[in-house]
Short mmCIF file of C-alpha atoms and ligand atoms in Angstrom, two decimals:
data_model
loop_
_atom_site.label_atom_id
_atom_site.label_comp_id
_atom_site.label_asym_id
_atom_site.label_seq_id
_atom_site.Cartn_x
_atom_site.Cartn_y
_atom_site.Cartn_z
CA MET A 482 -19.09 1.78 -10.64
CA SER A 483 -16.63 -0.65 -10.31
CA GLU A 484 -14.16 -0.26 -12.57
CA LEU A 485 -13.26 3.53 -11.06
CA ASN A 486 -13.07 1.81 -7.33
CA PRO A 487 -9.60 2.26 -7.24
CA PHE A 488 -8.87 -1.06 -5.36
CA LYS A 489 -10.55 -3.15 -8.01
CA ILE A 490 -8.19 -0.83 -10.65
CA ALA A 491 -4.44 -1.83 -8.92
CA GLN A 492 -5.71 -5.87 -8.43
CA ALA A 493 -6.85 -5.36 -12.03
CA GLN A 494 -3.29 -3.52 -12.53
CA LEU A 495 -1.61 -6.16 -10.25
CA ASP A 496 -3.56 -9.36 -12.49
CA GLU A 497 -1.87 -8.34 -15.86
CA ALA A 498 1.48 -8.26 -14.01
CA VAL A 499 1.70 -11.34 -11.93
CA GLY A 500 0.01 -13.18 -15.36
CA ILE A 501 3.19 -12.04 -17.07
CA LEU A 502 5.64 -13.26 -14.38
CA GLY A 503 4.16 -16.57 -14.20
CA LEU A 504 3.71 -15.91 -10.40
CA ASP A 505 2.34 -18.41 -8.28
CA LYS A 506 -1.30 -18.45 -6.77
CA ALA A 507 -0.31 -18.13 -3.25
CA THR A 508 1.73 -15.08 -4.04
CA HIS A 509 -0.83 -13.58 -5.93
CA ASP A 510 -3.58 -14.19 -3.58
CA LEU A 511 -1.50 -12.55 -0.88
CA LEU A 512 -0.26 -9.88 -3.12
CA ARG A 513 -4.58 -8.61 -4.23
CA TRP A 514 -4.91 -8.16 -0.22
CA PRO A 515 -3.55 -6.07 2.65
CA MET A 516 -1.97 -8.81 5.02
CA ARG A 517 -3.52 -6.53 8.07
CA GLU A 518 -5.96 -3.37 7.98
CA PHE A 519 -7.72 -0.80 10.86
CA ARG A 520 -10.77 0.90 11.05
CA PHE A 521 -11.21 3.47 14.28
CA LEU A 522 -13.99 5.99 15.18
CA LEU A 523 -12.79 8.92 17.35
CA PRO A 524 -14.45 10.71 18.86
CA VAL A 525 -13.79 13.94 18.46
CA ARG A 526 -14.63 17.24 20.59
CA MET A 527 -15.52 20.13 18.26
CA ASP A 528 -15.50 23.52 19.97
CA SER A 529 -19.11 23.84 19.53
CA GLY A 530 -18.56 21.74 22.62
CA GLU A 531 -20.58 18.55 20.78
CA THR A 532 -18.79 15.53 20.12
CA ARG A 533 -18.82 14.34 16.21
CA ILE A 534 -17.40 10.63 15.43
CA PHE A 535 -14.55 10.28 12.65
CA HIS A 536 -14.22 7.03 10.38
CA ALA A 537 -10.84 6.46 10.23
CA TYR A 538 -8.55 3.53 8.87
CA ARG A 539 -4.75 2.32 8.51
CA VAL A 540 -4.34 -0.27 5.95
CA GLN A 541 -0.81 -2.24 5.93
CA TYR A 542 -0.51 -3.68 2.96
CA ASN A 543 2.65 -6.10 2.71
CA ALA A 544 5.50 -5.86 5.33
CA ALA A 545 8.07 -8.31 3.33
CA ARG A 546 10.38 -5.97 2.17
CA GLY A 547 10.73 -3.52 5.92
CA PRO A 548 8.50 -1.51 8.32
CA THR A 549 4.89 -0.10 6.19
CA LYS A 550 5.14 3.32 4.79
CA GLY A 551 2.34 5.44 3.55
CA GLY A 552 0.68 8.53 3.75
CA LEU A 553 -2.75 9.49 6.14
CA ARG A 554 -5.16 11.77 3.75
CA TRP A 555 -7.98 13.48 5.52
CA HIS A 556 -10.64 13.45 2.90
CA PRO A 557 -14.27 13.60 2.49
CA ASP A 558 -14.50 10.26 0.09
CA GLU A 559 -12.12 8.25 1.77
CA THR A 560 -13.01 5.20 2.18
CA ILE A 561 -11.04 2.07 3.08
CA ASP A 562 -10.84 1.27 -0.55
CA THR A 563 -9.18 4.63 -1.47
CA VAL A 564 -7.06 3.40 1.53
CA ARG A 565 -6.57 0.15 0.14
CA ALA A 566 -5.54 0.83 -3.30
CA LEU A 567 -2.99 4.13 -2.17
CA ALA A 568 -1.61 1.78 0.07
CA ALA A 569 -0.95 -0.97 -2.69
CA TRP A 570 0.28 1.64 -4.81
CA MET A 571 2.74 2.71 -2.27
CA THR A 572 4.41 -0.98 -1.75
CA TRP A 573 5.47 -1.59 -5.52
CA LYS A 574 5.94 2.65 -5.05
CA THR A 575 8.34 1.94 -2.40
CA SER A 576 9.82 -1.32 -4.23
CA VAL A 577 10.08 0.36 -7.21
CA VAL A 578 12.80 2.48 -6.01
CA ASP A 579 14.42 0.15 -4.15
CA ILE A 580 14.15 1.31 -1.05
CA PRO A 581 13.84 -1.26 2.26
CA LEU A 582 10.63 0.00 2.96
CA GLY A 583 6.62 -1.69 2.76
CA GLY A 584 4.08 -0.09 1.65
CA GLY A 585 1.16 1.66 4.05
CA LYS A 586 -1.97 4.44 3.83
CA GLY A 587 -4.16 5.74 6.10
CA GLY A 588 -7.41 7.93 5.84
CA VAL A 589 -9.90 9.96 7.98
CA THR A 590 -13.20 10.76 5.98
CA CYS A 591 -13.49 14.66 7.15
CA ASN A 592 -13.32 17.58 4.87
CA PRO A 593 -10.66 19.71 6.53
CA LYS A 594 -11.42 23.02 5.21
CA GLU A 595 -14.56 22.81 7.68
CA LEU A 596 -12.11 22.26 10.06
CA SER A 597 -11.01 25.07 12.70
CA GLU A 598 -7.83 24.72 13.67
CA THR A 599 -7.58 22.78 16.99
CA GLU A 600 -9.58 20.93 15.59
CA LYS A 601 -8.14 19.29 13.35
CA GLU A 602 -5.05 19.22 16.27
CA ARG A 603 -7.44 16.83 18.24
CA LEU A 604 -8.74 14.86 16.01
CA ALA A 605 -4.70 14.66 14.19
CA ARG A 606 -4.35 13.56 18.35
CA ALA A 607 -7.08 11.16 19.04
CA TYR A 608 -6.27 9.97 15.64
CA ILE A 609 -2.58 8.75 16.47
CA ARG A 610 -4.20 7.78 20.69
CA ALA A 611 -6.07 5.47 17.92
CA ALA A 612 -3.82 4.35 15.98
CA ALA A 613 -0.39 3.66 18.11
CA PRO A 614 0.12 0.69 19.42
CA HIS A 615 -0.30 -0.29 15.93
CA LEU A 616 2.53 2.12 14.63
CA ALA A 617 6.82 1.82 15.11
CA VAL A 618 9.69 3.12 13.67
CA ASP A 619 10.71 -0.51 12.71
CA ARG A 620 6.45 -1.33 12.23
CA ASP A 621 4.55 1.40 10.42
CA VAL A 622 5.29 4.86 9.45
CA PRO A 623 2.86 7.98 8.34
CA ALA A 624 3.65 11.14 6.75
CA PRO A 625 1.57 13.83 5.33
CA ASP A 626 -0.86 13.77 2.01
CA VAL A 627 -3.76 15.04 0.53
CA TYR A 628 -5.23 17.80 3.29
CA THR A 629 -2.41 16.75 6.20
CA THR A 630 0.90 18.79 6.88
CA PRO A 631 3.45 19.56 8.46
CA GLN A 632 2.38 20.79 11.55
CA ILE A 633 -0.33 17.86 11.79
CA MET A 634 2.74 15.65 11.78
CA ALA A 635 3.99 17.87 14.24
CA TRP A 636 1.40 17.14 17.09
CA MET A 637 1.28 13.47 15.53
CA LEU A 638 4.60 12.51 16.56
CA ASP A 639 4.39 14.84 19.27
CA GLU A 640 0.73 12.93 20.85
CA TYR A 641 2.51 9.41 19.94
CA GLU A 642 6.16 10.16 22.20
CA THR A 643 3.91 11.24 24.78
CA ILE A 644 1.66 8.07 24.77
CA GLN A 645 5.74 6.49 24.54
CA GLY A 646 7.36 8.44 26.96
CA CYS A 647 10.38 9.08 24.81
CA LYS A 648 11.36 10.33 21.57
CA HIS A 649 10.79 8.40 18.10
CA PRO A 650 11.16 11.19 15.19
CA GLY A 651 11.22 8.98 13.09
CA VAL A 652 8.05 7.29 13.95
CA ILE A 653 5.79 9.92 11.40
CA THR A 654 8.06 11.66 8.40
CA GLY A 655 7.36 14.84 6.44
CA LYS A 656 7.53 16.87 9.70
CA PRO A 657 8.73 20.38 10.09
CA ILE A 658 12.41 20.65 10.00
CA PRO A 659 12.77 22.18 13.55
CA LEU A 660 11.23 18.85 14.48
CA GLY A 661 13.66 16.12 12.50
CA GLY A 662 12.19 16.85 9.58
CA SER A 663 14.19 16.49 6.15
CA GLN A 664 16.10 19.71 4.14
CA GLY A 665 14.92 18.81 0.77
CA ARG A 666 10.76 17.80 1.30
CA GLY A 667 9.25 19.80 -0.13
CA ASP A 668 9.83 19.80 -3.93
CA ALA A 669 10.33 15.94 -3.95
CA THR A 670 7.69 14.28 -5.76
CA ALA A 671 8.39 17.25 -7.91
CA ARG A 672 11.69 17.06 -8.60
CA GLY A 673 11.82 13.04 -8.59
CA GLY A 674 9.33 13.32 -11.21
CA VAL A 675 11.77 15.92 -13.49
CA TYR A 676 14.58 13.41 -13.06
CA THR A 677 13.02 10.81 -15.01
CA VAL A 678 11.83 13.24 -17.56
CA ARG A 679 15.25 14.27 -17.99
CA GLU A 680 16.12 10.66 -18.44
CA ALA A 681 13.34 9.59 -20.36
CA THR A 682 14.66 12.89 -23.41
CA LYS A 683 17.93 11.08 -23.47
CA ALA A 684 16.03 7.96 -23.93
CA LEU A 685 14.41 9.36 -25.99
CA GLY A 686 16.85 11.76 -28.65
CA ILE A 687 14.96 14.56 -26.73
CA ASP A 688 16.65 17.98 -26.98
CA ALA A 689 15.71 18.89 -23.15
CA ALA A 690 16.32 22.00 -23.09
CA LYS A 691 14.47 22.73 -25.65
CA THR A 692 11.47 21.17 -24.59
CA SER A 693 8.19 22.50 -24.42
CA TYR A 694 5.79 21.49 -21.60
CA ALA A 695 2.07 22.25 -19.76
CA ILE A 696 1.38 20.97 -16.24
CA GLN A 697 -3.36 20.48 -15.22
CA GLY A 698 -3.18 20.74 -11.84
CA PHE A 699 -1.03 23.88 -10.64
CA GLY A 700 -1.20 22.81 -6.68
CA ASN A 701 1.71 21.61 -4.41
CA ALA A 702 3.21 18.81 -6.75
CA GLY A 703 2.12 21.13 -10.66
CA GLN A 704 4.15 24.40 -9.02
CA PHE A 705 7.66 22.65 -7.49
CA ALA A 706 7.49 21.17 -11.71
CA ALA A 707 6.78 24.56 -13.04
CA THR A 708 10.72 25.49 -12.16
CA LEU A 709 12.20 22.51 -11.80
CA HIS A 710 11.75 21.26 -15.01
CA ARG A 711 13.62 24.56 -16.39
CA GLU A 712 15.92 24.25 -13.33
CA VAL A 713 16.59 20.38 -14.02
CA LEU A 714 16.54 20.15 -17.78
CA GLY A 715 18.28 23.27 -18.95
CA GLY A 716 15.26 24.25 -20.24
CA GLY A 717 12.19 24.67 -21.80
CA THR A 718 8.86 26.11 -22.43
CA LEU A 719 5.96 26.54 -19.89
CA ALA A 720 2.72 26.06 -22.22
CA ALA A 721 0.41 25.91 -20.39
CA ILE A 722 -1.42 25.62 -16.65
CA SER A 723 -4.48 25.01 -15.33
CA ASP A 724 -6.48 24.71 -11.52
CA SER A 725 -9.85 23.23 -10.78
CA GLY A 726 -11.25 27.39 -11.69
CA GLY A 727 -9.95 26.83 -15.68
CA GLY A 728 -6.26 26.76 -17.45
CA VAL A 729 -4.34 29.70 -19.18
CA TYR A 730 -1.77 29.10 -21.96
CA CYS A 731 0.82 31.25 -24.09
CA LYS A 732 2.56 30.42 -27.15
CA ASN A 733 5.75 32.31 -26.40
CA GLY A 734 5.78 30.90 -22.34
CA ILE A 735 5.01 31.32 -18.93
CA ASP A 736 6.69 32.79 -16.23
CA PRO A 737 6.88 30.10 -14.23
CA ASP A 738 8.04 32.36 -11.16
CA LYS A 739 5.66 34.94 -11.80
CA ALA A 740 2.42 32.42 -12.24
CA ILE A 741 3.03 30.93 -9.07
CA HIS A 742 3.04 34.44 -7.68
CA TYR A 743 -0.67 35.16 -9.16
CA LYS A 744 -1.94 31.75 -7.82
CA GLN A 745 -0.14 32.46 -4.44
CA GLU A 746 -2.61 36.34 -4.54
CA THR A 747 -5.05 35.54 -6.12
CA GLY A 748 -5.59 31.71 -5.72
CA ARG A 749 -6.06 30.98 -8.92
CA VAL A 750 -3.93 30.69 -12.49
CA ALA A 751 -6.99 32.56 -13.97
CA GLY A 752 -6.82 35.57 -15.95
CA LEU A 753 -2.97 35.73 -15.45
CA PRO A 754 -1.46 39.29 -17.44
CA GLY A 755 0.11 38.31 -20.61
CA THR A 756 -2.08 34.43 -21.27
CA GLU A 757 -5.18 33.43 -22.84
CA PRO A 758 -7.89 31.20 -21.26
CA ILE A 759 -7.71 27.01 -21.71
CA SER A 760 -10.03 24.44 -20.99
CA ASN A 761 -8.26 21.57 -19.12
CA GLU A 762 -9.33 19.70 -21.23
CA ASP A 763 -8.19 21.22 -23.71
CA LEU A 764 -4.65 21.80 -22.26
CA LEU A 765 -4.15 17.95 -22.23
CA GLU A 766 -4.47 17.50 -25.85
CA LEU A 767 -1.77 20.52 -26.60
CA ASP A 768 1.22 19.66 -28.55
CA VAL A 769 3.86 20.25 -26.26
CA ASP A 770 6.89 17.84 -25.55
CA VAL A 771 6.01 16.95 -22.07
CA LEU A 772 2.80 16.75 -20.13
CA TYR A 773 1.78 16.89 -16.35
CA PRO A 774 -0.60 15.30 -14.94
CA SER A 775 -0.85 17.08 -11.68
CA ALA A 776 -4.43 16.57 -10.33
CA LEU A 777 -6.29 14.15 -9.32
CA GLU A 778 -7.78 10.58 -10.58
CA ASN A 779 -8.62 9.59 -13.83
CA ALA A 780 -7.91 12.80 -16.01
CA ILE A 781 -7.09 10.96 -19.36
CA THR A 782 -9.74 8.07 -19.76
CA ALA A 783 -10.88 6.59 -23.16
CA ASP A 784 -12.41 9.54 -24.79
CA ASN A 785 -9.92 11.90 -24.73
CA ALA A 786 -6.27 8.98 -24.87
CA ALA A 787 -6.26 9.22 -28.69
CA ARG A 788 -6.06 12.88 -28.39
CA ILE A 789 -3.16 13.28 -26.15
CA LYS A 790 -0.54 14.47 -28.40
CA ALA A 791 2.61 14.83 -25.47
CA LYS A 792 5.17 12.77 -26.77
CA ILE A 793 6.28 12.10 -23.05
CA SER A 794 4.02 11.86 -20.29
CA CYS A 795 4.79 12.34 -16.60
CA GLU A 796 2.29 11.63 -13.45
CA LEU A 797 3.10 13.65 -10.68
CA ALA A 798 -0.63 12.73 -9.61
CA ASN A 799 -1.73 9.38 -8.89
CA GLY A 800 -3.77 7.44 -11.15
CA PRO A 801 -4.87 10.46 -13.64
CA THR A 802 -4.51 7.79 -16.67
CA THR A 803 -7.48 4.66 -16.67
CA PRO A 804 -6.47 1.00 -17.72
CA GLU A 805 -8.37 1.51 -21.27
CA ALA A 806 -6.28 4.89 -22.21
CA ASP A 807 -2.99 3.33 -21.11
CA LYS A 808 -3.78 1.24 -23.81
CA ILE A 809 -4.72 4.18 -26.39
CA LEU A 810 -1.09 6.55 -25.53
CA PHE A 811 1.00 3.50 -25.66
CA LYS A 812 -0.42 2.37 -28.95
CA ASN A 813 0.06 5.81 -29.84
CA GLY A 814 3.53 6.16 -28.87
CA VAL A 815 2.67 8.81 -25.69
CA PHE A 816 6.19 7.46 -23.03
CA VAL A 817 4.03 7.18 -19.93
CA ILE A 818 6.56 7.61 -17.01
CA PRO A 819 3.56 6.11 -14.39
CA ASP A 820 2.72 7.39 -11.64
CA PHE A 821 4.77 5.04 -8.73
CA LEU A 822 7.63 6.07 -10.76
CA ALA A 823 6.89 10.00 -11.86
CA ASN A 824 6.33 10.58 -8.55
CA ALA A 825 8.20 8.08 -6.32
CA GLY A 826 10.32 11.30 -4.65
CA GLY A 827 8.52 12.56 -1.72
CA VAL A 828 8.64 8.66 -0.28
CA THR A 829 12.04 8.36 -1.09
CA VAL A 830 13.38 12.00 1.09
CA SER A 831 10.55 10.56 3.94
CA TYR A 832 13.06 7.72 3.40
CA PHE A 833 16.08 9.64 3.78
CA GLU A 834 14.62 11.17 6.48
CA GLN A 835 13.74 8.38 8.25
CA VAL A 836 17.98 7.79 7.78
CA GLN A 837 18.72 10.53 9.40
CA ASN A 838 16.18 10.22 12.10
CA THR A 839 17.97 7.30 13.07
CA TYR A 840 21.36 8.42 12.59
CA ASN A 841 19.89 11.47 14.89
CA TYR A 842 22.46 13.69 11.30
CA TYR A 843 21.17 15.62 9.61
CA TRP A 844 22.39 15.95 6.11
CA THR A 845 22.79 19.32 3.24
CA LEU A 846 20.56 19.60 0.84
CA GLU A 847 22.85 19.13 -1.53
CA ASP A 848 23.30 15.64 -0.03
CA VAL A 849 19.87 15.15 -0.24
CA HIS A 850 19.06 16.18 -4.40
CA SER A 851 21.45 14.69 -4.76
CA GLN A 852 20.75 10.90 -3.25
CA LEU A 853 17.32 11.81 -4.31
CA ASP A 854 19.22 12.24 -8.43
CA ARG A 855 20.03 8.45 -8.20
CA ARG A 856 17.46 6.63 -6.49
CA MET A 857 14.77 8.12 -9.18
CA THR A 858 17.74 7.63 -12.11
CA ASP A 859 18.01 4.15 -11.29
CA ALA A 860 14.35 3.39 -10.71
CA PHE A 861 13.87 4.77 -14.31
CA HIS A 862 16.68 3.29 -16.17
CA ALA A 863 15.21 -0.59 -13.94
CA VAL A 864 11.17 0.08 -15.49
CA HIS A 865 12.79 1.21 -18.86
CA ASP A 866 14.83 -1.72 -19.31
CA MET A 867 12.02 -4.09 -18.47
CA SER A 868 9.88 -2.16 -21.00
CA LYS A 869 12.01 -2.88 -23.76
CA LYS A 870 13.24 -6.58 -23.00
CA GLU A 871 9.55 -7.09 -22.34
CA SER A 872 7.88 -4.87 -25.28
CA VAL A 873 5.06 -3.78 -22.10
CA HIS A 874 4.06 0.56 -21.11
CA MET A 875 6.19 1.66 -18.45
CA ARG A 876 3.05 1.13 -16.00
CA LEU A 877 3.09 -2.30 -16.58
CA ALA A 878 7.28 -2.10 -16.66
CA ALA A 879 6.54 -0.63 -13.26
CA TYR A 880 5.10 -3.53 -12.12
CA LEU A 881 6.67 -6.02 -12.99
CA VAL A 882 10.24 -4.47 -11.80
CA SER A 883 8.02 -4.14 -8.25
CA VAL A 884 6.21 -7.22 -8.07
CA SER A 885 9.40 -9.19 -8.68
CA ARG A 886 10.66 -7.60 -5.41
CA VAL A 887 8.26 -7.41 -3.48
CA ALA A 888 7.67 -12.00 -4.48
CA GLU A 889 10.50 -12.43 -4.00
CA ALA A 890 11.14 -11.09 0.01
CA CYS A 891 7.77 -12.71 0.30
CA LYS A 892 9.70 -16.04 -0.52
CA LEU A 893 12.84 -15.43 1.24
CA ARG A 894 10.65 -15.15 4.22
CA GLY A 895 9.33 -18.17 3.91
CA TRP A 896 5.47 -17.08 3.40
CA VAL A 897 4.88 -18.54 0.29
P1 LIG B 1760 -2.82 20.31 -4.80
O1 LIG B 1760 -4.06 19.77 -3.87
O2 LIG B 1760 -1.58 21.67 -3.80
O3 LIG B 1760 -3.02 20.72 -6.50
C1 LIG B 1760 -3.59 19.90 -7.14
C2 LIG B 1760 -4.41 21.41 -8.19
O4 LIG B 1760 -5.21 20.62 -8.72
C3 LIG B 1760 -5.21 22.09 -7.64
O5 LIG B 1760 -4.42 23.56 -7.96
C4 LIG B 1760 -5.89 21.86 -7.88
O6 LIG B 1760 -7.00 22.95 -7.90
C5 LIG B 1760 -5.97 20.88 -9.31
N1 LIG B 1760 -7.36 20.67 -9.37
C6 LIG B 1760 -8.08 20.23 -9.10
N2 LIG B 1760 -9.11 19.38 -9.90
C7 LIG B 1760 -8.32 19.97 -11.28
C8 LIG B 1760 -8.77 19.87 -12.52
N3 LIG B 1760 -10.37 19.03 -12.40
N4 LIG B 1760 -8.45 20.09 -13.90
C9 LIG B 1760 -6.45 21.08 -13.53
N5 LIG B 1760 -6.74 21.50 -11.71
C10 LIG B 1760 -7.36 21.10 -11.10
O7 LIG B 1760 -2.33 18.87 -4.21
P2 LIG B 1760 -1.09 18.28 -4.37
O8 LIG B 1760 -0.21 17.32 -3.27
O9 LIG B 1760 -0.18 18.72 -5.29
O10 LIG B 1760 -1.23 16.65 -5.32
C11 LIG B 1760 -1.92 16.53 -7.00
C12 LIG B 1760 -1.62 15.48 -7.21
O11 LIG B 1760 -0.42 14.80 -6.67
C13 LIG B 1760 -2.52 14.66 -6.30
O12 LIG B 1760 -3.04 12.94 -7.06
C14 LIG B 1760 -1.53 13.65 -4.78
O13 LIG B 1760 -2.32 12.24 -4.98
C15 LIG B 1760 -0.54 13.09 -6.09
N6 LIG B 1760 1.29 13.28 -5.56
C16 LIG B 1760 1.27 15.01 -4.81
C17 LIG B 1760 2.63 14.37 -3.39
C18 LIG B 1760 2.94 15.50 -3.05
O14 LIG B 1760 4.38 15.16 -1.81
N7 LIG B 1760 2.47 17.17 -2.90
C19 LIG B 1760 2.65 13.03 -3.74
C20 LIG B 1760 2.63 11.36 -5.15
C21 LIG B 1760 1.06 12.00 -5.16
#
């Protein structure tokens, strides 16, 4: 169904912003499509001795503000359109946090759960052999995304540097720390999101330390959010968590550390001692101060948006709310911190990683946290001010801020 095609959704969101900004047709046409995209066929020798051909992509959406930047996703459902959408959102994400980068994304259509470690290594190296001519510190810089890890970044860096015959640690971010990775990269996405929640509670006059919160998707982003919410906001009651196997609820609060330990031990949250079961649908509709959609796309749709009671929805996931649902949430006064603002902490610390690689001088964890806090706080207020000025919801306001910056860079370059 074309309405659920993420690239069509990304284009529709852009169209609305362009209409309000009154951009000319050439700028609109330029921003609606990737400026460059590559498609690769990757032959990879499997452990069995047979050769399999993988379909792979790299999309460089817009480079007006700097080298394109964006993760590499390995997923069975990966298509050129998912990569285009994620590359567009990366363009708006780097712009909203005002870092000097453009947006890009890569993908390989594969099921990593079926690949051995050696097959993953050969696939990672094959991807770089195909993409290397189009990658460089000052051209296009990949990073991890769904199902790609710091180890995969390490193999890709090694292949790139072997091809080039010299060291280029900044060509890939999300590396292991011994290879030039940054302190604070691991929890950066959730940390950045929690900083924006702290600012939202101030703006809405909510007592941050007394907030209740619920997390849909207790994975990488969700688990860090569970602990960081209390650390950054000075308190809070975690009412419910869920994963793909179901959810758990406790009126008096779930201990985040115990929940993480239990999830690591059992691979699920269901059955966590001291809690009662809750469905994923009911979790989303809980009467909490803050909801963290941290799982997949299209969690909040026209079907359930009217029943969302949270005061703030902080979208750590990409694309969890459909455009129809956005309108309903706005009408009902749910304050949405949109995905490409809420989860921009990851790319922001990736940018810090590149800066450190360039200087060959490494920051402390405290440096990373304070720089991240400043970027996320500034970005939140730029978007919030725009939302008040134009009387629009936060997602549209984020588009207005980001798209106008990218459009200005295109104009200054004389492209339009
Ligand atoms: P992850 O795979 O570690 O975690 C996802 C979690 O969601 C898993 O626990 C899974 O069981 C759960 N889940 C899946 N379907 C669910 C459902 N229907 N209901 C409830 N839970 C469900 O992935 P992640 O890295 O935490 O990413 C989660 C989201 O955050 C994705 O949309 C991703 O694009 C986005 N994101 C992550 C990062 C990051 O740095 N990790 C950065 C930017 C955006």
